[in-house]
Coordinates of N, CA and C in Angstrom, one line a residue:
V1 N 73.4 52.5 115.3 CA 72.1 52.0 115.7 C 71.0 53.1 115.3
G2 N 71.4 54.3 115.5 CA 70.4 55.4 115.2 C 70.1 55.4 113.7
L3 N 71.1 55.2 112.8 CA 70.9 55.2 111.4 C 70.1 54.0 111.0
W4 N 70.3 52.9 111.6 CA 69.5 51.7 111.3 C 68.0 51.9 111.6
I5 N 67.8 52.5 112.8 CA 66.4 52.8 113.2 C 65.7 53.8 112.3
A6 N 66.5 54.7 111.8 CA 66.0 55.8 110.9 C 66.0 55.4 109.4
R7 N 66.3 54.2 109.1 CA 66.5 53.8 107.7 C 65.3 54.1 106.8
R8 N 64.1 53.8 107.3 CA 62.9 54.0 106.5 C 62.7 55.5 106.2
H9 N 62.9 56.3 107.2 CA 62.8 57.8 107.0 C 63.9 58.3 106.1
I10 N 65.1 57.8 106.2 CA 66.2 58.2 105.3 C 65.9 57.8 103.9
F11 N 65.4 56.6 103.7 CA 65.0 56.2 102.3 C 63.9 57.0 101.8
A12 N 62.9 57.4 102.6 CA 61.8 58.2 102.2 C 62.3 59.6 101.8
V13 N 63.3 60.1 102.6 CA 63.9 61.4 102.2 C 64.5 61.4 100.9
F14 N 65.3 60.3 100.6 CA 66.0 60.2 99.3 C 64.9 60.1 98.2
K15 N 63.9 59.3 98.4 CA 62.8 59.2 97.4 C 62.2 60.6 97.1
K16 N 61.9 61.3 98.2 CA 61.3 62.6 98.0 C 62.2 63.6 97.3
A17 N 63.5 63.5 97.6 CA 64.5 64.4 97.0 C 64.6 64.2 95.5
F18 N 64.4 62.9 95.1 CA 64.5 62.6 93.7 C 63.1 62.6 93.0
G19 N 62.1 63.2 93.6 CA 60.9 63.4 92.9 C 59.7 62.5 93.2
A20 N 59.9 61.5 94.0 CA 58.8 60.6 94.3 C 57.8 61.3 95.3
D21 N 56.6 61.0 95.2 CA 55.6 61.6 96.1 C 55.5 60.6 97.3
V22 N 56.0 61.1 98.4 CA 56.0 60.3 99.6 C 54.9 60.9 100.6
Q23 N 54.0 60.1 101.0 CA 53.0 60.5 101.9 C 53.5 60.7 103.3
D24 N 53.0 61.7 104.0 CA 53.4 61.9 105.4 C 54.8 62.4 105.6
L25 N 55.4 63.0 104.5 CA 56.7 63.5 104.6 C 56.8 64.9 104.1
D26 N 56.8 65.9 105.0 CA 56.8 67.3 104.6 C 58.0 67.9 105.2
D27 N 58.7 68.7 104.3 CA 59.9 69.4 104.7 C 59.8 70.9 104.9
K28 N 58.5 71.4 105.0 CA 58.3 72.8 105.1 C 58.9 73.4 106.4
D29 N 58.9 72.6 107.5 CA 59.4 73.1 108.7 C 60.9 72.8 109.0
E30 N 61.5 72.2 108.0 CA 62.9 71.8 108.1 C 63.8 73.0 107.7
P31 N 65.1 73.1 108.1 CA 66.0 74.2 107.8 C 66.2 74.3 106.3
I32 N 66.4 73.2 105.6 CA 66.5 73.2 104.2 C 65.7 72.1 103.6
S33 N 65.4 72.2 102.3 CA 64.5 71.2 101.7 C 65.3 69.9 101.6
Y34 N 64.5 68.8 101.6 CA 65.2 67.5 101.5 C 66.0 67.4 100.2
R35 N 65.5 67.9 99.1 CA 66.2 67.8 97.8 C 67.6 68.6 98.0
F36 N 67.6 69.7 98.5 CA 68.8 70.5 98.7 C 69.8 69.7 99.6
A37 N 69.2 69.1 100.7 CA 70.1 68.4 101.6 C 70.7 67.2 101.0
V38 N 69.9 66.4 100.3 CA 70.4 65.2 99.7 C 71.4 65.5 98.5
V39 N 71.1 66.4 97.7 CA 72.0 66.8 96.6 C 73.3 67.4 97.2
G40 N 73.1 68.3 98.2 CA 74.3 68.8 98.8 C 75.2 67.8 99.4
F41 N 74.6 66.8 100.1 CA 75.3 65.7 100.7 C 76.1 64.9 99.6
L42 N 75.4 64.5 98.6 CA 76.0 63.7 97.5 C 77.1 64.5 96.8
V43 N 76.9 65.8 96.5 CA 77.9 66.6 95.8 C 79.1 66.8 96.7
S44 N 78.9 67.0 98.0 CA 80.0 67.1 99.0 C 80.8 65.8 99.1
L45 N 80.1 64.7 99.1 CA 80.7 63.4 99.2 C 81.6 63.1 98.0
I46 N 81.1 63.4 96.8 CA 81.8 63.2 95.6 C 83.0 64.2 95.6
F47 N 82.8 65.4 96.0 CA 83.9 66.4 96.0 C 85.0 66.0 96.9
C48 N 84.7 65.5 98.1 CA 85.7 65.1 99.1 C 86.4 63.8 98.6
S49 N 85.7 62.9 98.0 CA 86.3 61.7 97.5 C 87.3 62.1 96.4
C50 N 86.9 62.9 95.5 CA 87.8 63.3 94.4 C 89.0 64.1 94.9
W51 N 88.7 65.0 95.9 CA 89.8 65.7 96.5 C 90.9 64.8 97.1
L52 N 90.4 63.8 97.9 CA 91.3 62.9 98.5 C 92.0 62.0 97.5
K53 N 91.3 61.6 96.4 CA 91.9 60.9 95.3 C 93.0 61.7 94.6
F54 N 92.7 63.0 94.3 CA 93.6 63.9 93.7 C 94.9 64.1 94.5
M55 N 94.7 64.1 95.8 CA 95.8 64.3 96.7 C 96.7 63.0 96.8
G56 N 96.2 61.9 96.3 CA 97.0 60.7 96.3 C 96.4 59.5 97.1
M57 N 95.3 59.6 97.7 CA 94.7 58.5 98.5 C 94.0 57.6 97.5
S58 N 94.1 56.3 97.8 CA 93.3 55.3 97.0 C 91.8 55.6 97.2
L59 N 91.1 55.3 96.1 CA 89.6 55.6 96.1 C 88.9 54.7 97.2
W60 N 89.3 53.5 97.4 CA 88.6 52.7 98.4 C 89.0 53.2 99.8
V61 N 90.2 53.7 100.0 CA 90.5 54.2 101.3 C 89.7 55.5 101.6
A62 N 89.6 56.3 100.5 CA 88.8 57.6 100.6 C 87.4 57.3 101.0
V63 N 86.8 56.3 100.3 CA 85.4 56.0 100.6 C 85.2 55.5 102.0
V64 N 86.1 54.6 102.4 CA 86.0 54.0 103.8 C 86.2 55.2 104.8
F65 N 87.2 56.0 104.6 CA 87.5 57.1 105.5 C 86.4 58.1 105.6
L66 N 85.8 58.5 104.5 CA 84.7 59.4 104.6 C 83.4 58.8 105.2
T67 N 83.2 57.5 105.0 CA 82.1 56.8 105.6 C 82.3 56.8 107.2
L68 N 83.5 56.4 107.6 CA 83.8 56.4 109.0 C 83.7 57.8 109.6
S69 N 84.2 58.8 108.9 CA 84.1 60.2 109.4 C 82.7 60.6 109.6
M70 N 81.8 60.3 108.7 CA 80.4 60.6 108.9 C 79.8 59.9 110.0
I71 N 80.1 58.7 110.2 CA 79.6 57.9 111.4 C 80.1 58.6 112.7
V72 N 81.4 59.0 112.8 CA 81.9 59.6 114.0 C 81.2 61.0 114.2
Y73 N 81.0 61.8 113.1 CA 80.4 63.1 113.2 C 78.9 62.9 113.7
I74 N 78.2 62.0 113.1 CA 76.8 61.8 113.5 C 76.7 61.3 115.0
G75 N 77.6 60.4 115.3 CA 77.6 59.9 116.7 C 78.0 61.0 117.7
A76 N 79.0 61.8 117.4 CA 79.5 62.8 118.3 C 78.4 63.9 118.4
T77 N 77.7 64.2 117.3 CA 76.6 65.2 117.4 C 75.5 64.7 118.3
R78 N 75.2 63.4 118.2 CA 74.1 62.9 119.0 C 74.5 62.9 120.5
V79 N 75.7 62.5 120.8 CA 76.2 62.5 122.2 C 76.2 63.9 122.8
V80 N 76.7 64.8 122.0 CA 76.8 66.2 122.5 C 75.4 66.8 122.7
C81 N 74.5 66.6 121.8 CA 73.1 67.1 121.9 C 72.3 66.4 123.0
E82 N 72.4 65.1 123.1 CA 71.5 64.4 124.1 C 72.2 64.5 125.5
G83 N 73.5 64.6 125.5 CA 74.1 64.7 126.8 C 74.3 66.0 127.4
G84 N 74.0 67.1 126.6 CA 74.1 68.4 127.1 C 75.5 68.9 127.3
L85 N 76.4 68.3 126.5 CA 77.8 68.6 126.6 C 78.2 69.7 125.6
L86 N 79.3 70.4 125.9 CA 79.8 71.4 125.0 C 80.5 70.7 123.8
Y87 N 81.3 69.7 124.0 CA 81.9 69.0 122.9 C 82.4 67.7 123.6
I88 N 82.8 66.7 122.7 CA 83.4 65.5 123.2 C 84.7 65.2 122.4
Q89 N 85.5 64.3 123.0 CA 86.7 63.9 122.3 C 86.4 62.4 121.9
A90 N 86.4 62.1 120.6 CA 86.1 60.8 120.2 C 87.2 59.8 120.6
S91 N 86.8 58.7 121.1 CA 87.8 57.7 121.6 C 88.4 56.9 120.4
M92 N 87.7 56.8 119.3 CA 88.3 56.2 118.1 C 88.0 57.0 116.9
I93 N 89.0 57.5 116.2 CA 88.8 58.3 115.0 C 89.1 57.4 113.8
P94 N 88.6 57.8 112.6 CA 88.7 56.9 111.5 C 90.2 56.5 111.1
Q95 N 91.1 57.4 111.3 CA 92.5 57.1 110.9 C 93.0 55.9 111.7
T96 N 92.9 56.0 113.0 CA 93.4 54.9 113.8 C 92.6 53.6 113.6
F97 N 91.3 53.7 113.4 CA 90.4 52.6 113.2 C 90.9 51.9 111.9
M98 N 91.1 52.6 110.8 CA 91.5 52.0 109.6 C 92.9 51.4 109.7
L99 N 93.8 52.1 110.4 CA 95.2 51.5 110.6 C 95.1 50.2 111.3
R100 N 94.3 50.1 112.4 CA 94.2 48.9 113.1 C 93.4 47.8 112.4
C101 N 92.4 48.2 111.6 CA 91.7 47.1 110.8 C 92.5 46.6 109.6
F102 N 93.1 47.5 108.8 CA 93.7 47.1 107.6 C 95.2 46.9 107.7
G103 N 95.8 47.6 108.6 CA 97.3 47.5 108.8 C 98.0 48.4 107.8
H104 N 99.3 48.7 108.1 CA 100.0 49.6 107.4 C 100.5 49.1 106.0
K105 N 100.6 47.8 105.9 CA 101.0 47.2 104.6 C 99.9 47.2 103.6
M106 N 98.7 47.0 104.0 CA 97.6 47.0 103.1 C 97.2 48.5 102.7
L107 N 97.4 49.4 103.6 CA 97.1 50.8 103.3 C 98.2 51.4 102.4
G108 N 99.4 51.1 102.7 CA 100.5 51.7 101.9 C 101.0 53.0 102.4
P109 N 102.2 53.5 102.0 CA 102.7 54.7 102.5 C 102.0 56.0 102.1
V110 N 101.5 56.0 100.9 CA 100.8 57.2 100.4 C 99.5 57.4 101.2
N111 N 98.7 56.3 101.4 CA 97.5 56.4 102.1 C 97.7 56.8 103.6
L112 N 98.8 56.2 104.2 CA 99.1 56.6 105.5 C 99.4 58.0 105.7
V113 N 100.2 58.6 104.8 CA 100.5 60.0 104.8 C 99.2 60.8 104.7
M114 N 98.3 60.4 103.7 CA 97.1 61.2 103.5 C 96.2 61.1 104.8
L115 N 96.1 59.9 105.4 CA 95.3 59.8 106.6 C 95.9 60.7 107.7
G116 N 97.2 60.8 107.8 CA 97.9 61.6 108.7 C 97.6 63.1 108.5
L117 N 97.5 63.5 107.2 CA 97.2 64.9 106.9 C 95.8 65.3 107.2
N118 N 94.9 64.3 107.3 CA 93.5 64.6 107.5 C 93.2 64.6 109.0
F119 N 94.2 64.5 109.9 CA 94.0 64.6 111.3 C 93.5 66.0 111.7
M120 N 93.9 67.0 110.9 CA 93.5 68.4 111.2 C 92.0 68.7 111.2
W121 N 91.3 68.0 110.4 CA 89.8 68.2 110.3 C 89.0 67.0 110.9
M122 N 89.7 65.9 111.2 CA 88.9 64.8 111.7 C 89.3 64.4 113.2
A123 N 90.5 64.7 113.6 CA 90.8 64.3 115.0 C 90.3 65.3 116.0
D124 N 90.1 66.5 115.7 CA 89.6 67.5 116.7 C 88.1 67.7 116.5
I125 N 87.3 67.1 117.3 CA 85.9 67.1 117.1 C 85.3 68.5 117.6
T126 N 86.1 69.3 118.3 CA 85.6 70.6 118.7 C 85.4 71.5 117.5
S127 N 86.0 71.2 116.4 CA 85.9 72.2 115.2 C 84.7 71.9 114.3
I128 N 83.9 70.9 114.5 CA 82.8 70.6 113.6 C 81.6 71.4 114.1
L129 N 80.7 71.7 113.1 CA 79.5 72.5 113.4 C 78.3 71.7 113.6
M130 N 78.3 70.5 113.4 CA 77.0 69.7 113.5 C 76.4 69.8 114.8
P131 N 77.1 69.6 116.0 CA 76.4 69.7 117.2 C 75.8 71.1 117.5
N132 N 76.6 72.1 117.1 CA 76.1 73.5 117.3 C 74.8 73.7 116.5
L133 N 74.8 73.3 115.2 CA 73.6 73.4 114.4 C 72.4 72.6 115.0
A134 N 72.7 71.4 115.4 CA 71.6 70.6 116.0 C 71.0 71.2 117.3
N135 N 71.9 71.8 118.1 CA 71.5 72.4 119.3 C 70.7 73.7 119.0
S136 N 71.1 74.4 117.9 CA 70.3 75.6 117.6 C 68.9 75.2 117.1
M137 N 68.8 74.1 116.4 CA 67.5 73.7 115.9 C 66.6 73.3 117.1
K138 N 67.2 72.7 118.1 CA 66.4 72.3 119.3 C 66.0 73.6 120.0
M139 N 66.9 74.6 120.1 CA 66.5 75.8 120.8 C 65.4 76.5 120.0
A140 N 65.4 76.4 118.7 CA 64.3 77.0 117.9 C 63.0 76.3 118.2
D141 N 63.0 75.0 118.4 CA 61.8 74.3 118.8 C 61.3 74.7 120.1
V142 N 62.2 74.9 121.1 CA 61.8 75.3 122.5 C 61.2 76.6 122.5
V143 N 61.7 77.6 121.8 CA 61.2 78.9 121.8 C 60.0 79.1 120.9
G144 N 59.6 78.0 120.2 CA 58.4 78.0 119.3 C 58.6 78.6 118.0
R145 N 59.8 78.7 117.5 CA 60.0 79.2 116.1 C 59.8 78.1 115.1
K146 N 58.7 78.2 114.3 CA 58.4 77.2 113.4 C 59.2 77.2 112.1
N147 N 59.4 78.4 111.6 CA 60.1 78.5 110.3 C 61.6 78.5 110.6
K148 N 62.3 77.4 110.1 CA 63.7 77.3 110.3 C 64.5 77.5 109.1
R149 N 63.9 78.2 108.1 CA 64.6 78.4 106.8 C 65.7 79.5 107.0
W150 N 65.9 80.0 108.1 CA 66.9 81.0 108.4 C 68.3 80.4 108.5
L151 N 68.4 79.0 108.6 CA 69.6 78.4 108.8 C 70.6 78.5 107.6
F152 N 70.1 78.4 106.4 CA 70.9 78.5 105.2 C 71.6 79.9 105.1
P153 N 70.8 81.0 105.1 CA 71.4 82.3 105.0 C 72.4 82.6 106.1
V154 N 72.1 82.1 107.3 CA 73.0 82.4 108.5 C 74.3 81.6 108.3
T155 N 74.2 80.4 107.8 CA 75.4 79.6 107.5 C 76.2 80.2 106.5
V156 N 75.6 80.7 105.4 CA 76.4 81.4 104.3 C 77.1 82.6 104.9
I157 N 76.4 83.4 105.7 CA 77.0 84.6 106.3 C 78.2 84.2 107.2
V158 N 78.0 83.1 108.0 CA 79.1 82.7 108.9 C 80.3 82.3 108.0
I159 N 80.1 81.5 107.0 CA 81.2 81.1 106.1 C 81.9 82.3 105.5
L160 N 81.1 83.3 105.0 CA 81.7 84.5 104.4 C 82.5 85.2 105.5
I161 N 82.1 85.3 106.7 CA 82.8 86.0 107.8 C 84.1 85.2 108.0
I162 N 84.1 83.9 108.0 CA 85.3 83.1 108.3 C 86.3 83.3 107.1
F163 N 85.8 83.4 105.9 CA 86.7 83.6 104.8 C 87.3 85.0 104.9
C164 N 86.5 86.0 105.2 CA 87.0 87.4 105.4 C 88.1 87.5 106.5
V165 N 87.8 86.9 107.6 CA 88.7 87.0 108.7 C 90.0 86.2 108.4
T166 N 89.8 85.1 107.8 CA 91.0 84.3 107.4 C 91.8 85.0 106.4
G167 N 91.2 85.6 105.4 CA 91.9 86.4 104.4 C 92.6 87.6 105.0
S168 N 91.9 88.3 105.9 CA 92.6 89.5 106.5 C 93.8 89.1 107.4
I169 N 93.7 87.9 108.0 CA 94.9 87.4 108.8 C 96.0 87.0 107.8
L170 N 95.7 86.3 106.8 CA 96.7 85.8 105.9 C 97.4 86.9 105.1
F171 N 96.6 87.9 104.7 CA 97.1 88.9 103.8 C 97.4 90.2 104.5
S172 N 97.5 90.2 105.8 CA 97.9 91.5 106.4 C 99.3 91.4 107.0

């Protein structure tokens, strides 16, 4: 419902990202530019689809799975942020939804295995960063911080720290 209500704004963001001059749409107070956000989203979506396809999943299953995953992520983020919760456990995740909608015969054994392997990043909602980032943006608004361009460098630093810690654990 939230995406439907925001559809005009989302279309305007896509227009602005691809060079159209959109009145009353300024991204100077946003954490990243609209162009960077849209291009990053599309590149990530293509990369994830290709990765799932390369691992053996059918392209239509990959597209449906990623679409459902984004819906669950956005919904979980909204519930966490608006409800003041630390995290939530989604009652329906894309894997079980797809299995119940399409059935095991239509999905096939390879797609079922691939959906099962994707439980590690989709079934545990506590591991996603979207609610934490959304809450940090709200806290920045509350304390009066106007410039939110610090998000990208901080995110890169956090990712580098995660890689370093993971590497030190794996190779020690």
